[in-house]
XYZ file of C-alpha atoms in Angstrom:
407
model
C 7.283 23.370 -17.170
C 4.961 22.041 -14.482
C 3.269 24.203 -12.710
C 3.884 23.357 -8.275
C 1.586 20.806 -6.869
C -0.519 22.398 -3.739
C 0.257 18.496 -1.750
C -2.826 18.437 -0.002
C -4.398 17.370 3.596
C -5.011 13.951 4.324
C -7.744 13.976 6.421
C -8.959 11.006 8.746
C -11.862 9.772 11.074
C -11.663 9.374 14.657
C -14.321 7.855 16.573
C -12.516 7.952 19.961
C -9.157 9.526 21.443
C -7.213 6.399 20.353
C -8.471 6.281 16.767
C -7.172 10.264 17.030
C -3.902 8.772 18.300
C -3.369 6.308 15.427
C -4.443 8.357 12.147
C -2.061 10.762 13.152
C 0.956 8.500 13.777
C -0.246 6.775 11.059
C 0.211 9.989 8.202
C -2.809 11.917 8.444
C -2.010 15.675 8.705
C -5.479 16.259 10.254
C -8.501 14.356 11.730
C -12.277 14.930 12.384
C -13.894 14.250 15.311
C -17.698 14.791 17.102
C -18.497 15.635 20.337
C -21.286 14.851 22.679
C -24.137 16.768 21.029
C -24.673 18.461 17.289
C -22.988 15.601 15.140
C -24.233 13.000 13.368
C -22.634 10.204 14.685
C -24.245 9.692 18.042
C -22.722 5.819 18.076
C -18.908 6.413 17.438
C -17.494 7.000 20.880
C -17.495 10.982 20.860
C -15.486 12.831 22.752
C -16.206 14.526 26.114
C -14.162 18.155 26.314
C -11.447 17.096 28.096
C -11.126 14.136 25.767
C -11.072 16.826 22.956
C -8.452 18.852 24.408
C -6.438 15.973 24.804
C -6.671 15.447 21.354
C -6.079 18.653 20.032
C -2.716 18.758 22.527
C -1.476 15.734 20.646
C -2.157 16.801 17.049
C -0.863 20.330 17.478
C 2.769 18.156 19.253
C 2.826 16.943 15.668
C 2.226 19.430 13.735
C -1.994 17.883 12.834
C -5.364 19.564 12.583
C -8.700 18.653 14.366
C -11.800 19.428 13.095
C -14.888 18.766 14.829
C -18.279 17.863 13.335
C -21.477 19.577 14.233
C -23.112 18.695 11.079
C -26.806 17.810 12.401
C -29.963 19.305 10.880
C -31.397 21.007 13.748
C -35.191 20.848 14.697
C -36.686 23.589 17.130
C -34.491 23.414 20.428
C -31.526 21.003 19.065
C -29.342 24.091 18.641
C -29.974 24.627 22.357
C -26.311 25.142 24.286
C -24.398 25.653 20.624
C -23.170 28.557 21.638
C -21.481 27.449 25.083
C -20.034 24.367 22.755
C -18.545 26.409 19.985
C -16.814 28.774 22.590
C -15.431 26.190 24.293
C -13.929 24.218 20.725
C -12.450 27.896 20.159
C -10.635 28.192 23.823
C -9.256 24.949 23.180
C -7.777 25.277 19.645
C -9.895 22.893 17.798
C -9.073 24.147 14.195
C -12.472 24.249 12.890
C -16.072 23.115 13.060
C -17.700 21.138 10.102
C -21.489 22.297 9.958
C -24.562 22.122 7.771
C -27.127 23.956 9.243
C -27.253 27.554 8.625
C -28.904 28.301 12.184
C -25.930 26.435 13.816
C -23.214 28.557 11.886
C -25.006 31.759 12.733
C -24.657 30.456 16.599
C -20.713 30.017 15.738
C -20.097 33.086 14.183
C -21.935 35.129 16.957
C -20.694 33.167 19.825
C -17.095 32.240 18.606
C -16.206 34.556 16.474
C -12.543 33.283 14.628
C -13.059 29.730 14.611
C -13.397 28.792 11.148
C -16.024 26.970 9.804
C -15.689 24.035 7.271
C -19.536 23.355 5.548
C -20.405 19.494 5.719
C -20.976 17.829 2.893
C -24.552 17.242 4.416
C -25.478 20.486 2.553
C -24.836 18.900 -0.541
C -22.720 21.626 -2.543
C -22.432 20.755 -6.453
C -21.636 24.163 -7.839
C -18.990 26.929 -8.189
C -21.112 29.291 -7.152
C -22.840 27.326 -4.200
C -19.083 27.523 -3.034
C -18.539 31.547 -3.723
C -22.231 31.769 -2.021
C -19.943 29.904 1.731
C -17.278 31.915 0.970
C -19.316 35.225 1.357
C -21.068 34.004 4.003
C -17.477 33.607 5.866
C -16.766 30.213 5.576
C -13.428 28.543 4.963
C -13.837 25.592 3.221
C -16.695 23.321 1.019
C -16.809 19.642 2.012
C -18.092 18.513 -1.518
C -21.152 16.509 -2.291
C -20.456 13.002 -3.172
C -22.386 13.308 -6.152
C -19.861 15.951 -7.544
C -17.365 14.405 -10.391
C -14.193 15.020 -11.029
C -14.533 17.429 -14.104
C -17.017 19.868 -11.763
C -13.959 19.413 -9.148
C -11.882 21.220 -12.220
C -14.331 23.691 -12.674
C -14.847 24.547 -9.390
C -10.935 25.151 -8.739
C -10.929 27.697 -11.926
C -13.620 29.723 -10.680
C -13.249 30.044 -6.785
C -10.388 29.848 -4.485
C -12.582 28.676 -1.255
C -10.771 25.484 -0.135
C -12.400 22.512 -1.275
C -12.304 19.125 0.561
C -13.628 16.157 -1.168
C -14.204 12.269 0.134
C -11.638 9.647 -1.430
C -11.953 6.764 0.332
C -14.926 4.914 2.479
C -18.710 3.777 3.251
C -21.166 6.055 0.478
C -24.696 6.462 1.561
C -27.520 5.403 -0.495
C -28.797 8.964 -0.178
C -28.458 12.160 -2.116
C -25.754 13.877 0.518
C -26.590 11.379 3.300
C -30.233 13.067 3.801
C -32.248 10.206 4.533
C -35.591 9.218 6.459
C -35.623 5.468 6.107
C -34.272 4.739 9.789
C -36.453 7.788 11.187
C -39.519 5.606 9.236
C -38.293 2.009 10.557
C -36.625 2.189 13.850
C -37.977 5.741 14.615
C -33.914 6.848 15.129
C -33.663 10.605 12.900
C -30.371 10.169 10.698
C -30.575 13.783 10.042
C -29.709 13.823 13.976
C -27.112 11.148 14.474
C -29.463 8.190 15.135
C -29.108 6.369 11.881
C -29.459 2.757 11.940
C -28.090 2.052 7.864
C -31.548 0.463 7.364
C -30.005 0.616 3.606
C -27.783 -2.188 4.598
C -30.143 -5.015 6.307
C -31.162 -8.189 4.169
C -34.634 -7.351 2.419
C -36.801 -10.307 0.865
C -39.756 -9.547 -2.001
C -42.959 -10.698 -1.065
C -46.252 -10.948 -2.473
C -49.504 -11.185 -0.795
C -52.107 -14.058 -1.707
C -55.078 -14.417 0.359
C -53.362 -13.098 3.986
C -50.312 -15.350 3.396
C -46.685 -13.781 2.223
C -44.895 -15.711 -0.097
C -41.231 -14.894 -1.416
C -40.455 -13.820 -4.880
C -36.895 -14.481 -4.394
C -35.985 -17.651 -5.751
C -34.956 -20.663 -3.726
C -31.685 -20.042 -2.501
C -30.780 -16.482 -4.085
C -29.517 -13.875 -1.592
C -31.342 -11.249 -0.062
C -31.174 -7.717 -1.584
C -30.179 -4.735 0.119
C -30.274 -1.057 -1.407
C -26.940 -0.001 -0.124
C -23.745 0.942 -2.373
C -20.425 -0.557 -2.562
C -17.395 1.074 -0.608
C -15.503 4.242 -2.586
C -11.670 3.752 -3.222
C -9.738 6.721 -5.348
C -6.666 5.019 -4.489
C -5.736 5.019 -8.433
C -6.757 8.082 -8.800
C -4.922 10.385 -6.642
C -2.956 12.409 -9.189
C -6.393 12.943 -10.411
C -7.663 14.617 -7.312
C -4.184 16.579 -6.598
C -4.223 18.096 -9.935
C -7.482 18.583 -9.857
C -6.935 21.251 -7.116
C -8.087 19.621 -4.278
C -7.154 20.663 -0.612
C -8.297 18.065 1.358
C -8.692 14.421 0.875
C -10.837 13.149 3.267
C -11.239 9.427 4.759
C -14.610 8.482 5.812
C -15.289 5.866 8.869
C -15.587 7.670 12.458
C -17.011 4.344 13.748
C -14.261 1.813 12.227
C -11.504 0.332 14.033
C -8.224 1.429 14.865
C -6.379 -1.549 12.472
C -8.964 0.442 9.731
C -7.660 4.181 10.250
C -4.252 2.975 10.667
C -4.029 0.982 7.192
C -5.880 3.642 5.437
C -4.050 6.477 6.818
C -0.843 4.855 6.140
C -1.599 3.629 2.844
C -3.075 7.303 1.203
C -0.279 8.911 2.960
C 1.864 7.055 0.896
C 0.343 7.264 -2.540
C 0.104 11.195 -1.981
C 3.827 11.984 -0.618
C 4.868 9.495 -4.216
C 2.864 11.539 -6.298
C 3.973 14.762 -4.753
C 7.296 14.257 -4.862
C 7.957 13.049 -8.693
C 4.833 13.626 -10.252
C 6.131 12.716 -13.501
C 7.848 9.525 -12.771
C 4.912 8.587 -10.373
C 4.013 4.942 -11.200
C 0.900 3.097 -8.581
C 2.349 0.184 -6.676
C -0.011 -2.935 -6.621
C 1.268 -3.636 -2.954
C -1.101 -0.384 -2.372
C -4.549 -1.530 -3.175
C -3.558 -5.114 -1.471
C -3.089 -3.361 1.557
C -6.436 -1.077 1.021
C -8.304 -4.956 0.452
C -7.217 -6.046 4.318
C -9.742 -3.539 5.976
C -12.101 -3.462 2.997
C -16.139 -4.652 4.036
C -17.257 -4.436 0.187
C -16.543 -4.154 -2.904
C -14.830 -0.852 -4.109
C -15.650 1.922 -6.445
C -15.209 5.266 -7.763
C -18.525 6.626 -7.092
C -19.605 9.478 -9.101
C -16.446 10.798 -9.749
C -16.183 9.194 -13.522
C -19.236 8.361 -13.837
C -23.251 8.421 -12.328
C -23.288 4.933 -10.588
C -24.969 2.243 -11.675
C -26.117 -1.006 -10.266
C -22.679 -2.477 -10.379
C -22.060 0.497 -7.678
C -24.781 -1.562 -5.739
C -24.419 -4.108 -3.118
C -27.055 -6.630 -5.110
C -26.630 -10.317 -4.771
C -24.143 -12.356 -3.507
C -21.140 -10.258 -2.221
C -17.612 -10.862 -3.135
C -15.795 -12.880 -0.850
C -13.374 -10.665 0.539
C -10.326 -11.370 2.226
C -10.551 -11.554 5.872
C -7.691 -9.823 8.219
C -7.949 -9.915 12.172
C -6.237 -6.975 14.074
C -4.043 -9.026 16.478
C -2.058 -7.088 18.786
C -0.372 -3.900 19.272
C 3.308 -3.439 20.082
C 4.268 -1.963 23.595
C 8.005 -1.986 23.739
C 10.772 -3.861 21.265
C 14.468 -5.080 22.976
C 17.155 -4.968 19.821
C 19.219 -6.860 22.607
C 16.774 -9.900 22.104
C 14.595 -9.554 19.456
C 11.681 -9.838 21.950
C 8.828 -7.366 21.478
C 6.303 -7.149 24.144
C 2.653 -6.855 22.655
C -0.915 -6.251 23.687
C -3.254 -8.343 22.777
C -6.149 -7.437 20.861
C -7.481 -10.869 19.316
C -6.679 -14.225 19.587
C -3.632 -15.760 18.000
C -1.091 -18.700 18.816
C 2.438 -19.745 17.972
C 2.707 -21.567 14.777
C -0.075 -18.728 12.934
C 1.378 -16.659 10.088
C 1.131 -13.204 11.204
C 2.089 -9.602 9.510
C 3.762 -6.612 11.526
C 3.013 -3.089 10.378
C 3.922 0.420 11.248
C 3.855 4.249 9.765
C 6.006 4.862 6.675
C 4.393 1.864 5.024
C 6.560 -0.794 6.681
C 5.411 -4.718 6.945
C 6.655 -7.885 7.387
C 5.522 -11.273 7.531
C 6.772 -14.138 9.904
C 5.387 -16.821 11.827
C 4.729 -16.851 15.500
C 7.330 -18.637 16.505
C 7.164 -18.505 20.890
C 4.826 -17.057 23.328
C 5.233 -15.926 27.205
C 2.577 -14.543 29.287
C 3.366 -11.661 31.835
C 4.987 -13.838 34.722
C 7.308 -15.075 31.775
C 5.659 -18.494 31.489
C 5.618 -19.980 28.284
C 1.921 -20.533 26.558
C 0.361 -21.718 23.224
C -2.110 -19.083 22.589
C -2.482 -15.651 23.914
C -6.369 -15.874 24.861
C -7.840 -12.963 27.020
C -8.676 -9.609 25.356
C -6.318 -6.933 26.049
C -3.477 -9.158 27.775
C 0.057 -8.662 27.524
C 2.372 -11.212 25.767
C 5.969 -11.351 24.511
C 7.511 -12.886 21.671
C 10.567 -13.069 19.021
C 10.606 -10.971 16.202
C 11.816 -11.547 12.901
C 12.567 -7.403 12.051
C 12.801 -4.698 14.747
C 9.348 -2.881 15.089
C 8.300 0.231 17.414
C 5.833 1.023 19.701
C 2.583 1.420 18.033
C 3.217 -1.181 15.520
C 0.016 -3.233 15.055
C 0.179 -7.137 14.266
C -2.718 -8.674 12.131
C -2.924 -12.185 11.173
C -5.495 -13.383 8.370
């Protein structure tokens, strides 16, 4: 007889309050987010405290989690204000704090003392008994190292009962745990502090020096190299992580767009409530993974979860064309009465363009665009200016918070 399935967490980025908006209405039963200072994404829109308690009002209406990352490595005078910062997250119900550095969770524990503590995968935990060490220490939960496979997952869930959160889907750094120095040596931006610039991911050329001039070894023609890695996916391999005992599945991309979260979200939410709920009739849709390819930048892989990587894990050569999706426009209001659905725009598009409706619970259709009327009711061709409002004839009824895409 099977033994219950623990149906974990799905757990998603938000860059900004409407990304925090959108993973949750999209399926995600929690999201992470960073505020102004001790994170290490100082480009993704943080939130100010009032943004954050908006937040954390609208997950807790629904039942969601929010978890805020204050996963820098701190030099002398970094941890400066932690304390006020922490005490504040706690009066305001954020559900936990994501940290790396040891001198920032002593400031949390000492100045607010109850609000959990989730360690980052920044510290780069590998081992059962790194975990029991964070569980001693008072912690709640292990965000894995990416570098952990699955069979160490197994392991780890015999021999400790910490919760363990693990990455399933998202941009992998080039680095062991993220720790890198290359944009502190290039750009002079510390990715240990939130400055990273992905120097990992610009075009580099070969050169060789004859006499004071620089001539290319790349061949005529050939693509420049980077030293980045392809994109993970563990979309096929949910069941894997589930019975593998993890608690958490986490989405990476804090600085990714809302039609990204949304189509993530909604596809992983998904796969896990099919697993969950029939585990042993559960059979993987293809429609899944086509909808995982709209969003995807790069090719996709299973990191070190099967396997170590190799350079087919690497983004070398020519990429892979892939395919190319525009977020369109988000729905506003729908009239059964008329079919008409009033939209905001969010990208160009035009009557006679294919486009594809989508919405929470996995629901899409396609149809073409068939009229267009601006906000004074005029008819028009094209809906041009960012952000405008539009109506136009649906083919299905769709909700507010529907988003439209068009390839």
């Amino acid at each position: 007889m099977r033994t219950i399935l623990n149906k974990p967490e799905l757990l998603a980025p938000a860059g900004n309050p409407e990304k925090l908006k959108m993973a949750i209405r999209y399926g995600a039963d929690a999201v992470y987010i960073g505020g102004q200072a001790y994170g290490l994404r100082s480009r993704a829109g943080n939130f100010s405290y009032d943004e954050m308690e908006e937040g954390v009002d609208f997950a807790h209406s629904r039942g969601a989690k929010v978890y805020v990352a204050a996963n820098m490595v701190t030099h002398e005078g970094d941890a400066e204000g932690a304390g006020d910062f922490f005490r504040t997250l706690k009066n305001m119900g954020v559900d936990a704090v994501i940290a790396s550095d040891p001198a920032l969770i002593t400031v949390c524990f000492a100045s607010a003392p109850g609000l959990p503590i989730h360690l980052s995968t920044q510290a780069s935990a590998t081992n059962y008994k790194a975990l029991e060490f964070w569980k001693k220490v008072g912690l709640e939960r292990v965000v894995l190292a990416r570098e952990v496979g699955i069979e160490e997952i197994r392991e780890m869930r015999r021999r400790t009962d910490i919760e363990i959160e693990a990455f399933i889907h998202g941009a992998m750094c080039i680095a062991y745990s993220g720790r890198c120095t290359l944009s502190n040596h290039m750009v002079n931006r510390d990715a240990n502090r939130g400055g990273c610039a992905q120097s990992c991911r610009w075009k580099y050329d070969l050169f060789e020096i004859d006499g004071g001039a620089a001539k290319s070894l790349i061949p005529g023609g050939a693509e420049p190299f980077s030293m980045s890695a392809v994109d993970l996916s563990m979309l096929h391999h949910i069941p894997d992580m589930i019975e593998a005992g993890v608690d958490s599945l986490k989405i990476e991309g804090r600085m990714k767009s809302i039609h990204y979260v949304s189509t993530v979200s909604n596809v992983y939410r998904k796969v896990i409530d099919t697993y969950c709920a029939d585990p042993d009739h559960f059979a993987f849709d293809p429609a899944w993974e086509e909808e995982i390819r709209k969003v995807a930048q790069r090719d996709l892989s299973t990191g070190f979860y099967y396997h170590v990587p190799t350079e087919k894990e690497q983004l070398f050569g020519k990429p892979r064309r892939m395919p190319q999706y525009t977020f369109a426009a988000q729905v506003l209001g729908y009239d059964p009465r008329t079919k008409i659905a009033t939209l905001q725009q969010r990208n160009n598009f035009g009557v006679g363009e294919e486009v594809e409706f989508y919405g929470p619970g996995f629901v899409h259709f396609r149809q073409v665009v068939h009229d267009l009327r601006n906000e004074d009711g005029e008819a028009i061709d094209r809906a041009p200016n960012p952000m405008m409002t539009v109506t136009m004839t649906v083919d299905k009824p769709v909700e507010p918070f529907f988003l439209m895409r068009k390839k």
